[in-house]
C-alpha positions as a printed NumPy array, in Angstrom:
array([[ 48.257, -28.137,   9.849],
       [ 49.144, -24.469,   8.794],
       [ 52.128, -25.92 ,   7.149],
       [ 50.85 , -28.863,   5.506],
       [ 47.486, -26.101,   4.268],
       [ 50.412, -24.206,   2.438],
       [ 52.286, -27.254,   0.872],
       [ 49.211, -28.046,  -0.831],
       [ 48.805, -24.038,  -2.025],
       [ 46.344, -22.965,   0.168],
       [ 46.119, -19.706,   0.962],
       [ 46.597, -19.844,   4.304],
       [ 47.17 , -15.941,   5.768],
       [ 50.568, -14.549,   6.01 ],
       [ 49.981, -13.681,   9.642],
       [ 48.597, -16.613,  10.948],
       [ 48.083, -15.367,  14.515],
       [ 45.33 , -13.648,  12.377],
       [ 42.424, -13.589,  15.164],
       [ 39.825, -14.487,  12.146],
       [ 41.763, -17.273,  10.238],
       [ 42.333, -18.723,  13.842],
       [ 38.487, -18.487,  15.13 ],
       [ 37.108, -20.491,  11.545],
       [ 39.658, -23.293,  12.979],
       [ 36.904, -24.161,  15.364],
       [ 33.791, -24.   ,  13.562],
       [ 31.439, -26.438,  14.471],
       [ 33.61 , -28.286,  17.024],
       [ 33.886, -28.51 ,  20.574],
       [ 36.839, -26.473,  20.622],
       [ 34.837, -23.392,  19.988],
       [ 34.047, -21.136,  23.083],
       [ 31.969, -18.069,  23.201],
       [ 32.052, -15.907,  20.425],
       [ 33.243, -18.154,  18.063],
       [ 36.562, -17.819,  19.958],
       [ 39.204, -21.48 ,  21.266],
       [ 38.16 , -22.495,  24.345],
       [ 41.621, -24.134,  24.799],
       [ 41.886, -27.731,  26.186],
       [ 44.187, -29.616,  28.298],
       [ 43.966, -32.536,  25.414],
       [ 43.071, -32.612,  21.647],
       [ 41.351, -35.357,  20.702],
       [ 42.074, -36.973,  17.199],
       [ 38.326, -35.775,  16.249],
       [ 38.88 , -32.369,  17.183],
       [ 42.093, -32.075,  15.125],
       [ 40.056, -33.696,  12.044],
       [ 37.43 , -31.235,  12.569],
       [ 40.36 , -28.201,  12.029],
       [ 42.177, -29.875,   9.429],
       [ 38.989, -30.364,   7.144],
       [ 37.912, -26.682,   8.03 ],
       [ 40.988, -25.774,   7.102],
       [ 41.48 , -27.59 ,   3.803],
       [ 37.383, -27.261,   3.058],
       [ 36.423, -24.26 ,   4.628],
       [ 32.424, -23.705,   4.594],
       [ 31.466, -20.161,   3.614],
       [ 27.897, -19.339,   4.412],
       [ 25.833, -16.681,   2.964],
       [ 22.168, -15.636,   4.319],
       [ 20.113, -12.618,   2.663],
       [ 16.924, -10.86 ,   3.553],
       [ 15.512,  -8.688,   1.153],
       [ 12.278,  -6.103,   0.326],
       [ 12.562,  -5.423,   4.425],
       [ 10.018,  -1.692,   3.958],
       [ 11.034,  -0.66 ,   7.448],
       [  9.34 ,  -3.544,   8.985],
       [ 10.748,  -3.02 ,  12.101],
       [  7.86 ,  -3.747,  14.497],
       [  5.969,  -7.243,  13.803],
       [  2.512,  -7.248,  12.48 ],
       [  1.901, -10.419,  10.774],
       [  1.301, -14.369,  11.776],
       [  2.107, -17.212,   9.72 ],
       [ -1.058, -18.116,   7.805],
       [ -1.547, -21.96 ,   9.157],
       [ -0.074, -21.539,  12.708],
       [ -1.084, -17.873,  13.352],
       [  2.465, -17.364,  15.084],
       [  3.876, -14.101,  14.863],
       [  6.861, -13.885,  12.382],
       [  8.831, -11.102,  11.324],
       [  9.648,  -7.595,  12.666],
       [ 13.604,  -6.442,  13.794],
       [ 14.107,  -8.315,  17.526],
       [ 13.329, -11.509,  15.908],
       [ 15.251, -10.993,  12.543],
       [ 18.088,  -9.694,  14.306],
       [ 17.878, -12.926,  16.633],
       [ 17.355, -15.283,  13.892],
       [ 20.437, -13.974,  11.764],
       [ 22.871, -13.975,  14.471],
       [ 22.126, -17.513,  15.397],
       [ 22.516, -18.327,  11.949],
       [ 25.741, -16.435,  11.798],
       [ 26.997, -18.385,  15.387],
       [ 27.01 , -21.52 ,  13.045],
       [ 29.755, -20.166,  11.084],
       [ 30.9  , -17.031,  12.463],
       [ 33.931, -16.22 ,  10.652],
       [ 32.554, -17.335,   7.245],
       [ 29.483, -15.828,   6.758],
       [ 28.631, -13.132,   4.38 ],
       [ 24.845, -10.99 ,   4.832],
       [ 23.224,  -9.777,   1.868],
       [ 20.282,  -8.195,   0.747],
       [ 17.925,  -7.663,  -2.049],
       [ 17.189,  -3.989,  -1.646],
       [ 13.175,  -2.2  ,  -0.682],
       [ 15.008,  -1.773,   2.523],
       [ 13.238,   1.572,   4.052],
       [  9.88 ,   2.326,   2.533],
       [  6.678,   1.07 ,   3.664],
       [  6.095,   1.995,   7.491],
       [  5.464,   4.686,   9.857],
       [  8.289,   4.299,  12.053],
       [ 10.832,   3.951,   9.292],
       [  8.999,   6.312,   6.424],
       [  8.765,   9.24 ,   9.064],
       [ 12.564,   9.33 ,   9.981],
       [ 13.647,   8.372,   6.009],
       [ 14.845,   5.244,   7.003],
       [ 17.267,   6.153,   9.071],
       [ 16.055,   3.336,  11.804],
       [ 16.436,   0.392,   9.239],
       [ 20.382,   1.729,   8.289],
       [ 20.796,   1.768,  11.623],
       [ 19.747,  -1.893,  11.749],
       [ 21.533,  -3.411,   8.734],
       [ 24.874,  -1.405,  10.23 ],
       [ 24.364,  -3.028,  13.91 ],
       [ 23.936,  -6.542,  12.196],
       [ 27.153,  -6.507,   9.772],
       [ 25.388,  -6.589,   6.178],
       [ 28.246,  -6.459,   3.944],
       [ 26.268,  -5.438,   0.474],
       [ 22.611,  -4.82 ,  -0.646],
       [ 21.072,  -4.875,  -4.096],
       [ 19.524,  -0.983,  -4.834],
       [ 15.825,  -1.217,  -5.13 ],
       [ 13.312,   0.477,  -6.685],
       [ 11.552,   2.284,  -3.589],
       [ 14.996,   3.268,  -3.062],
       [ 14.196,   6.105,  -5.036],
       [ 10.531,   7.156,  -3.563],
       [ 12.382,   9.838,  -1.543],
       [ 14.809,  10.638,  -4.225],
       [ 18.017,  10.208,  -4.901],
       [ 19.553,  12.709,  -2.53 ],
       [ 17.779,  11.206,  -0.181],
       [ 19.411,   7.689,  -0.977],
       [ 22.3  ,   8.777,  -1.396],
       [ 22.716,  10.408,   2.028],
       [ 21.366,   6.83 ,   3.32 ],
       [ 24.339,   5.405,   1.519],
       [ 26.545,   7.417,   2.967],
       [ 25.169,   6.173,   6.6  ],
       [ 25.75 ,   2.123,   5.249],
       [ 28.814,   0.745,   6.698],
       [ 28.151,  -2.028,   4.04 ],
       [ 28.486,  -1.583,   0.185],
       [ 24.843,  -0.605,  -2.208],
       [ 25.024,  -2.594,  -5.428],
       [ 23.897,  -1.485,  -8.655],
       [ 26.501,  -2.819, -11.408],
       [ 24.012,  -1.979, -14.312],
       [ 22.418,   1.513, -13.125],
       [ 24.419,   4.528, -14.827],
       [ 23.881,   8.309, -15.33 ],
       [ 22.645,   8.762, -18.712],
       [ 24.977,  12.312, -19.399],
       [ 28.497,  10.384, -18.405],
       [ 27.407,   7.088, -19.05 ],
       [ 29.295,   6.17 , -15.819],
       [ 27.782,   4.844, -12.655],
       [ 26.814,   7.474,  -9.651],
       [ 30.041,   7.977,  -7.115],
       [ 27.754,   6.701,  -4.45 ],
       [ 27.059,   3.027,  -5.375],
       [ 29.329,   0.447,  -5.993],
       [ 28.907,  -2.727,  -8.794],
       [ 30.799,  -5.001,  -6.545],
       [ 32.424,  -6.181,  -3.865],
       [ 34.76 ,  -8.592,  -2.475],
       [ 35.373, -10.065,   0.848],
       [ 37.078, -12.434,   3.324],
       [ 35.775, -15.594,   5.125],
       [ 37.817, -18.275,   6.5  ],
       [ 40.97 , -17.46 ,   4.091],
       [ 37.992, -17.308,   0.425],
       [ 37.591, -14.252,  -1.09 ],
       [ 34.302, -13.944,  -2.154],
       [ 33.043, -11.564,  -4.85 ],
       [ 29.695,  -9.918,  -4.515],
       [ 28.178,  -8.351,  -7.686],
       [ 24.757,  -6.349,  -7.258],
       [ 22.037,  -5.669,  -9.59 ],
       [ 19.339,  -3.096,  -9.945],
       [ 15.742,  -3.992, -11.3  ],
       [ 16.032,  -3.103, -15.204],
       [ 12.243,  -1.614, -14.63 ],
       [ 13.019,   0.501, -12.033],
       [ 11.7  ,   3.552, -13.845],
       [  8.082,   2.284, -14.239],
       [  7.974,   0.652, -10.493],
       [  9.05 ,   4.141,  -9.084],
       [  8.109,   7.566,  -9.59 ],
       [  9.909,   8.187, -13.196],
       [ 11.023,  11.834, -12.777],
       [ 13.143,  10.594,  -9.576],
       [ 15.207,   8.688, -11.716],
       [ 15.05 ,  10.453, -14.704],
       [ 18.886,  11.087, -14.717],
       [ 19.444,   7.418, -14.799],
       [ 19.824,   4.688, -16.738],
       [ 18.825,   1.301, -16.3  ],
       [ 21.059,  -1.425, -18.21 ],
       [ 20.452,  -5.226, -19.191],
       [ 20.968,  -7.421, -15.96 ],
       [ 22.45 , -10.246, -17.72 ],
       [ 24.864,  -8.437, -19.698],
       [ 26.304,  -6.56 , -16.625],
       [ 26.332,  -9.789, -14.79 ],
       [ 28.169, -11.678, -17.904],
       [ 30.808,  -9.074, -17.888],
       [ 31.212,  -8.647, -13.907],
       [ 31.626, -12.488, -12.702],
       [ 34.752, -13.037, -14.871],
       [ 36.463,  -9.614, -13.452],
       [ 35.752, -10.761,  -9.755],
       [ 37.453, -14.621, -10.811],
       [ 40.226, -12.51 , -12.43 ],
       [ 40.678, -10.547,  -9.259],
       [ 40.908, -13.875,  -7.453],
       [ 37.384, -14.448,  -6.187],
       [ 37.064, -17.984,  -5.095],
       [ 33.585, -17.894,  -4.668],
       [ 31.179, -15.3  ,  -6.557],
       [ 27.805, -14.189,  -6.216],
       [ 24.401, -11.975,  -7.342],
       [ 22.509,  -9.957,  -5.659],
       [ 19.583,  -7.958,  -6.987],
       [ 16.328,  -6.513,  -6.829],
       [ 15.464,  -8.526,  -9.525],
       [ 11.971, -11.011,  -9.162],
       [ 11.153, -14.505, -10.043],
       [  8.306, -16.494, -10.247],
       [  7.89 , -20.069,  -8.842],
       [  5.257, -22.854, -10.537],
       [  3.182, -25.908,  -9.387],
       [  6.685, -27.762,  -8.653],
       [  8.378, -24.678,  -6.947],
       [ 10.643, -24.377, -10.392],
       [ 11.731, -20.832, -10.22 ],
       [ 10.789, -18.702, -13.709],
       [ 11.304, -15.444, -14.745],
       [ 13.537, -12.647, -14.544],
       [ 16.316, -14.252, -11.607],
       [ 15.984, -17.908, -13.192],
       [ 17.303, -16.224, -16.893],
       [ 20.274, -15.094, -14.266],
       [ 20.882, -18.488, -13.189],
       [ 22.409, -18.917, -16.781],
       [ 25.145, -16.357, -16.365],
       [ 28.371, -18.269, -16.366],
       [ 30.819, -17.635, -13.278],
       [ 27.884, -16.961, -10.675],
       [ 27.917, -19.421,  -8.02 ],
       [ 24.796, -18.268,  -6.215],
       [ 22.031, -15.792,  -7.351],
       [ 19.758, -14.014,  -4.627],
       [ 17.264, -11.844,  -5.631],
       [ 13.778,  -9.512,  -4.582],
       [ 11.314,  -7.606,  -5.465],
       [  8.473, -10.061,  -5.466],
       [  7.782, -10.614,  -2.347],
       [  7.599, -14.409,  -2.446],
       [  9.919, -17.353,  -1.495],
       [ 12.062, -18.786,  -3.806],
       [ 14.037, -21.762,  -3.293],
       [ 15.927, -22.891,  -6.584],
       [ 18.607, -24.364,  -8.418],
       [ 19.422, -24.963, -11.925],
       [ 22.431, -26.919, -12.948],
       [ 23.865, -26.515,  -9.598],
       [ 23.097, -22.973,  -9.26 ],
       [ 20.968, -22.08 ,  -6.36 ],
       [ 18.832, -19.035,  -6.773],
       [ 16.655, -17.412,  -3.305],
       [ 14.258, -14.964,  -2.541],
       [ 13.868, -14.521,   0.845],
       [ 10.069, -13.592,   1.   ],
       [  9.822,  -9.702,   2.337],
       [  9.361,  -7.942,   5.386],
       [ 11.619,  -9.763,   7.372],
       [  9.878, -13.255,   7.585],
       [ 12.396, -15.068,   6.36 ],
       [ 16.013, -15.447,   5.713],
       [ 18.025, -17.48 ,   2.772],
       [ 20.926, -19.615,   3.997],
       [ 23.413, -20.773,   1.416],
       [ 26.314, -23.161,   2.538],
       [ 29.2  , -23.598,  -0.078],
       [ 31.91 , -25.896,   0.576],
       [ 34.898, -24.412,  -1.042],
       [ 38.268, -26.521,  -1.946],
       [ 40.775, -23.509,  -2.003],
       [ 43.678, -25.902,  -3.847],
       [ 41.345, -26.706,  -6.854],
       [ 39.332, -22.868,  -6.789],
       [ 36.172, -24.764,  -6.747],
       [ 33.083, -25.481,  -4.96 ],
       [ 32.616, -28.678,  -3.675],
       [ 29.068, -28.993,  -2.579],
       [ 26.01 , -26.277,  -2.036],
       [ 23.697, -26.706,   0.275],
       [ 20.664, -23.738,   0.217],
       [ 17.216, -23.917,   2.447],
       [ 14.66 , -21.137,   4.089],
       [ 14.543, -20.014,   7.623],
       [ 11.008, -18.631,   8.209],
       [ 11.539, -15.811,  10.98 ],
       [  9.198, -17.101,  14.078],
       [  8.985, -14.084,  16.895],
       [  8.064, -16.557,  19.434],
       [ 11.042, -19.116,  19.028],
       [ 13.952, -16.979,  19.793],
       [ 14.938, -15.335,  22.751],
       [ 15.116, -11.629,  22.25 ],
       [ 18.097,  -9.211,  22.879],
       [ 17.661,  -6.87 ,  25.154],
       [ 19.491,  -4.494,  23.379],
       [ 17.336,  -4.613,  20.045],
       [ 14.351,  -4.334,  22.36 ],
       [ 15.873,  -1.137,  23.236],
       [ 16.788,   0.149,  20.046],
       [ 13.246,  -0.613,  18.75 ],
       [ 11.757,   1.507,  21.644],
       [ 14.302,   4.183,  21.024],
       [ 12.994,   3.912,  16.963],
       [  9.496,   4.091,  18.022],
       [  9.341,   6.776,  21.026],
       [  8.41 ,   9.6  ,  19.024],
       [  6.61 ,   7.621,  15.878],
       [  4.181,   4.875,  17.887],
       [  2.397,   7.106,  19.786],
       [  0.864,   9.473,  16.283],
       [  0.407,   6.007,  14.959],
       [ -1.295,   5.068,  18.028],
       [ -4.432,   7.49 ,  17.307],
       [ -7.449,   6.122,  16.583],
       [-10.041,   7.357,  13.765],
       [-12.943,   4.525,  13.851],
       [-13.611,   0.652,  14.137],
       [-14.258,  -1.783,  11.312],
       [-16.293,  -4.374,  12.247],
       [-14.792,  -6.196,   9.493],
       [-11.317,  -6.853,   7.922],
       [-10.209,  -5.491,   4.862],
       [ -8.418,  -7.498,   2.326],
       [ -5.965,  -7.19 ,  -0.969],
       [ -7.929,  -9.943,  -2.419],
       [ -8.083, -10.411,  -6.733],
       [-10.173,  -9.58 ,  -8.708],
       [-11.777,  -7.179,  -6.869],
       [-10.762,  -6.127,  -3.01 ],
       [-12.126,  -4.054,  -0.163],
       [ -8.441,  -2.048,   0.809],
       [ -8.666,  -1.344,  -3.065],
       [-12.467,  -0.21 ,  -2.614],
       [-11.866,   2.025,   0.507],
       [ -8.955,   3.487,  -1.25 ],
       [-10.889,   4.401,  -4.578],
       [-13.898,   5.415,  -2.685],
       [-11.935,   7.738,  -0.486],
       [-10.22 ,   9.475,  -3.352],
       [-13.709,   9.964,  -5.056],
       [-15.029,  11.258,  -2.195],
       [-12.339,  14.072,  -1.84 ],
       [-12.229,  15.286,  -5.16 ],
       [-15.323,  14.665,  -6.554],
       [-14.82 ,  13.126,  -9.693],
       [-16.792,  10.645, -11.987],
       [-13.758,   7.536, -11.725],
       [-11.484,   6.975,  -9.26 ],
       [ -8.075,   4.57 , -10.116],
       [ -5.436,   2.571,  -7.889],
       [ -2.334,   0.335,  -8.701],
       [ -2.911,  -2.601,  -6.975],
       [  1.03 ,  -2.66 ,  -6.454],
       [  0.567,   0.667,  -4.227],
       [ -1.805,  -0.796,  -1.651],
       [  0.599,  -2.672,   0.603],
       [ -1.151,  -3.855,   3.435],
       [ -4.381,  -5.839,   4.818],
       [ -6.64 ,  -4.499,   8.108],
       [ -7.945,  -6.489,  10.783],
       [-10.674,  -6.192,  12.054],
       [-11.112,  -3.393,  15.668],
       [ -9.882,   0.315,  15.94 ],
       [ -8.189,   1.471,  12.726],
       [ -5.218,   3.733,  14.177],
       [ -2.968,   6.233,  11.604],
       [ -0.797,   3.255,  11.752],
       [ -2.914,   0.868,  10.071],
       [ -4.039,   2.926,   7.165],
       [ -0.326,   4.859,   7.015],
       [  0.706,   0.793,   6.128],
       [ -1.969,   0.007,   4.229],
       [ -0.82 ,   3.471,   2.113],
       [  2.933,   3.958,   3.104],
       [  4.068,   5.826,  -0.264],
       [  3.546,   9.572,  -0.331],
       [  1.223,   9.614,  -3.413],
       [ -0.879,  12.587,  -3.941],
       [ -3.929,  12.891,  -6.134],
       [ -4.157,  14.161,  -9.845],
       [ -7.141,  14.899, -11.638],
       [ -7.609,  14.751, -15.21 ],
       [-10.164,  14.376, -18.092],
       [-10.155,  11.404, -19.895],
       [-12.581,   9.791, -22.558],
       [-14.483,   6.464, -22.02 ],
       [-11.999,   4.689, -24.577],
       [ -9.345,   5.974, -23.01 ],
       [-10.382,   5.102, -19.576],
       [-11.088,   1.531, -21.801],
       [ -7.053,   1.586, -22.726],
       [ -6.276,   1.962, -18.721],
       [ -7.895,  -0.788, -17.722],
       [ -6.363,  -2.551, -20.39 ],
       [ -2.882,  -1.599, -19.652],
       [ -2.951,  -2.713, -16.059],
       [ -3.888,  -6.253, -17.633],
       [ -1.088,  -6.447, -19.829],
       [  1.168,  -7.106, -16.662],
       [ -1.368,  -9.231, -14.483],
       [ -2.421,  -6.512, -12.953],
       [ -5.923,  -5.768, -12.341],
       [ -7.073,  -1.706, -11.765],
       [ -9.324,  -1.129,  -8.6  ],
       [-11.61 ,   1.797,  -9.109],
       [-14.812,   3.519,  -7.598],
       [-17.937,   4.99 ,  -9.972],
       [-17.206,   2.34 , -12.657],
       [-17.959,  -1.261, -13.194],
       [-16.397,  -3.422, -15.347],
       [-15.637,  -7.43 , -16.326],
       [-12.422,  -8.852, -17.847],
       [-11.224, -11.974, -19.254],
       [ -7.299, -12.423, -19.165],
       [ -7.529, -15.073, -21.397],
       [ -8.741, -12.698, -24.203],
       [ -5.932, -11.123, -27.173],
       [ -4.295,  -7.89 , -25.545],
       [ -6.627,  -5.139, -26.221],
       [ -9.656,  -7.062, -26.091],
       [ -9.877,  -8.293, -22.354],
       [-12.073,  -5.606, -21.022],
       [-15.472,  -7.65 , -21.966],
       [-17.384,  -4.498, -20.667],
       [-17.736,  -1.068, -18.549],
       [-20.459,   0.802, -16.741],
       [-20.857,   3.651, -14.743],
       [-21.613,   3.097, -10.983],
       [-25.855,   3.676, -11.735],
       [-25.61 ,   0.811, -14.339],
       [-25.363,   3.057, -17.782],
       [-22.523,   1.996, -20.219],
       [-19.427,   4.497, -20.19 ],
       [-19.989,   6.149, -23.139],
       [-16.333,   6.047, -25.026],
       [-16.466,   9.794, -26.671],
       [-17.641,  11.418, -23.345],
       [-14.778,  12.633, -21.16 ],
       [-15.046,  11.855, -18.026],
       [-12.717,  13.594, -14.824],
       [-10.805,  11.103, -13.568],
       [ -8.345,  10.782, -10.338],
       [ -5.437,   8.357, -10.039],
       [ -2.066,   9.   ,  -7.805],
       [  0.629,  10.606,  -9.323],
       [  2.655,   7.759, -10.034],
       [  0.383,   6.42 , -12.195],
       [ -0.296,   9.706, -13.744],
       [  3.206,  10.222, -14.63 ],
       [  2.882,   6.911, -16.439],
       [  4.423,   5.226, -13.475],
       [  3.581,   0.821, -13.908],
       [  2.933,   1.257, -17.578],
       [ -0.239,   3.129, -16.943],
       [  0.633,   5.628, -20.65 ],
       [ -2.651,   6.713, -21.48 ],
       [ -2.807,   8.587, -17.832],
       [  0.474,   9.914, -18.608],
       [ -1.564,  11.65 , -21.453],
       [ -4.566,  12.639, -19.612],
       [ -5.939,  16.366, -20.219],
       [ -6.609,  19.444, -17.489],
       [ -4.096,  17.774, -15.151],
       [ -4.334,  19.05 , -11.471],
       [ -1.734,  18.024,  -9.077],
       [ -4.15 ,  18.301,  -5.851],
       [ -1.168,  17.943,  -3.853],
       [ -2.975,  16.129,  -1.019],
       [ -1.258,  13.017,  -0.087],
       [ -3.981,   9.828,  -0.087],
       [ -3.357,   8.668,   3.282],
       [ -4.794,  12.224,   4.48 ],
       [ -7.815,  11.316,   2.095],
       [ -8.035,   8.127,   3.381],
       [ -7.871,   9.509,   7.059],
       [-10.662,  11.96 ,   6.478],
       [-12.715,   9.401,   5.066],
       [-12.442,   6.729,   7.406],
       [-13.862,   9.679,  10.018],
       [-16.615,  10.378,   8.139],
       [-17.643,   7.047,   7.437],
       [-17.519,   6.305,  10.994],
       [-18.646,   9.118,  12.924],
       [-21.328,   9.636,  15.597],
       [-20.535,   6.104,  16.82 ],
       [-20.695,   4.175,  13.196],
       [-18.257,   1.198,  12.499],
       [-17.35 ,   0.624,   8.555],
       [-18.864,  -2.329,   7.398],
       [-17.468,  -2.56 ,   4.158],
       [-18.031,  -5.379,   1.797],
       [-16.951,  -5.867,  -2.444],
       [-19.961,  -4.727,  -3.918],
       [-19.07 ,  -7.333,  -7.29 ],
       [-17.981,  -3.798,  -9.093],
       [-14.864,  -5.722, -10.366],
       [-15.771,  -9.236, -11.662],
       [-13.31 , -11.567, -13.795],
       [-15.637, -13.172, -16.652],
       [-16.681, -17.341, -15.861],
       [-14.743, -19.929, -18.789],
       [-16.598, -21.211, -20.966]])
């Protein structure tokens, strides 16, 4: 077979006692034994020798990614219809090694990048835990993402140094050399059952309004598609078989699950095979003219699988096949040893998260327009400083709350970024032009000591229909008013520019989650539970 595999100019190995090239003989037959490994036989039967002849001359190469992780290493959420449990690392680190045991030697583990921020456990030991994870489960590249940066870039880039896998960002560069930073790579190209495969990895172009802008001042952020137009061709040129994207770049799906947006304008980039993407949090199952493109959700729920039948004579690929694996805790039998490296993560972490400040007797919610996480939040930061409006990105507020005892660990995930609070004077028109600003983007503002309705259907600039102050009296546009917001949005952080601009700036220095903490205390002392409801403060105007 070896013989006959190089008479046709396949690229079968030089060495081919080659314990890899041997194992992908026995993919998906009955001559595999544990591992992956031959289980030799006595006899070959003629099916057996069919099976290695066509993995040999079509070898499958299989390629799964997970992406905008946030340290979810312990689960916390159910599946909306079933109310199973899905996500957190035991079950993700089960559900990717079973996928890997279908094709062992061929598969290649990606992801989209938000890989540390967002929890206690990971947040509190700089995401060492999750590095640790991606390391133990063979990723061979990740997209950088933007919350890559929340700790800065020495930070990442001592997390880098820990990856025994490649980080991707092809199109960030310093803006003084022009060159890319020594510590990321914008490709790379591997193995699997005798196909190279070339891996090219994107950053999100927007990274310096999604992320605290003076932590990645330095850089520069380049055109996705451009860097991707010039990459693919290089990889081919190097001999890449197969090639594909990676990124922290988003998409949107439709009624008919058509992907739009930023990753669907990649799918056009000639010489890509397969595009996988992030940073919106949603599943995306695509393909346009042959070209799949996946999102695999976040927070471990899910995981993209990609199978590409390669014909290594002709450099081409035969047949795609792409799908979603939803990440159920209670269908796979855990590993003892992830159990234990969980505990280990968690021995020092779970019991300050533990701690209990109050009971809500009700849950709070992320819901649009208007939401009670974003009320709590607002009213907490009000409370503290004592100003007339209080602001928060509805990007920044990460997390529901049931309903019972509300521990550090619920609010820290609720809040997981280390925002602090900045006060500043603004007028009414210019608190008018903030509100505004959030809307350009979809975004709607949640606040506390203001009231206001929007129409998004309304010109830019004109869908604020109107604003009042918390007692009912219209904010008066010449008064100034003092104003808190975190300090990514006050450095202009999500497009908010008129806070950027805001007068008498105070950087409070006190970090929201200890607001939030102190609040949810006082609201609840002497034996209260919160019992907070929307109070219509935010209200989207009716179509006529």
């Amino acid at each position: 077979s070896e013989r006959a595999a190089r008479a046709a100019g396949y690229a079968v190995p030089r060495q081919t006692s080659d314990a890899s090239f041997r194992r992908s003989l026995a993919t998906g037959i009955s001559l595999a034994g544990p591992g992956g490994g031959f289980a030799y036989r006595d006899t070959l039967t003629r099916a057996q020798w069919l099976g290695m002849v066509a993995n040999l001359r079509y070898p499958t190469v299989r390629v799964l990614e997970t992406t905008d992780f946030h340290g979810a290493i312990l689960p916390t959420s159910r599946e909306r219809r079933s109310q199973r449990p899905i996500g957190g690392s035991v079950a993700l680190a089960a559900a990717i090694e079973r996928l890997r045991a279908e094709n062992p030697e061929g598969t290649v583990l990606l992801d989209g990048g938000d890989m540390f921020q967002g929890t206690m456990i990971s947040n509190l030991q700089f995401g060492r835990p999750v590095i640790e994870q991606m390391n133990a489960l063979r990723y061979t590249a990740a997209a950088i993402g933007n919350h890559e940066f929340d700790w800065t870039a020495d930070t990442l880039e001592s997390r880098v140094h820990e990856m025994r896998f490649s980080a991707l960002a092809a199109n960030m560069i310093v803006r003084k050399s022009g060159r890319m930073p020594k510590w990321v790579r914008s490709d790379t190209t591997v193995t699997r059952r005798g196909v190279r495969v070339g891996v090219l990895g994107l950053a999100y172009p927007g990274t310096p309004h999604v992320t605290m802008p003076a932590n990645v001042a330095y850089l520069k952020f380049l055109d996705d598609s451009t860097t991707a137009a010039n990459i693919a061709p290089r990889l081919r040129s190097a001999g890449a078989l197969v090639v594909v994207g990676v990124g922290h770049i988003p998409a949107e799906t439709d009624s008919n699950r058509k992907a739009t947006g930023d990753l669907a304008r990649l799918m056009r980039v000639k010489g890509v095979d397969a595009w996988f993407g992030g940073h919106s949090h949603n599943v995306v199952d695509d393909e346009l003219a042959g070209v799949p493109a996946m999102i695999a959700g976040s927070q471990g729920q899910w995981v993209a699988v990609c199978d590409m039948v390669v014909d290594p004579v002709k450099r081409t690929v035969l047949e795609k096949r792409h799908r979603m694996e939803q990440v159920f805790s209670d269908a796979l039998v855990p590993d003892s040893a992830w159990v234990a490296r969980v505990a280990r993560w968690n021995e020092r972490v779970g019991p300050v998260a533990a701690e209990v400040l109050g009971t809500s007797t009700v849950a709070l919610h992320r819901n649009r327009p208007e939401s009670t996480v974003g009320d709590f939040i607002c009213d907490a930061m009000r409370a503290v400083t004592g100003v007339d409006i209080a602001l928060q990105n509805p990007g920044g507020m990460r997390a529901d709350m049931e309903a019972g005892p509300v521990t550090r660990g619920r609010i820290y995930a609720m809040m997981p970024f280390d925002n602090t609070i900045v006060t500043m004077t603004l007028t009414g028109a210019e608190v008018r032009l903030t509100l505004e600003q959030s809307l350009r983007n979809d975004r709607v503002t949640q606040v506390s000591g203001i009231r206001f309705t929007y129409d998004p259907d309304q010109p830019e600039g004109k869908r604020i229909q109107s604003i009042t102050l918390a007692d009912g009296s219209p904010l008066d546009e010449a008064r100034s008013y003092k104003v808190a917001a975190n300090n990514f949005m006050a450095s202009g952080g999500d497009n908010y520019d008129a806070l950027g601009k805001g007068r008498d700036r105070v950087e409070t220095g006190q970090v929201i989650r200890a607001a939030l903490e102190a609040h949810m205390r006082n609201l609840t002392k002497a034996g209260r539970t919160l019992d907070l409801k929307t109070d219509g403060r935010i209200q989207r105007a009716k179509s006529r």
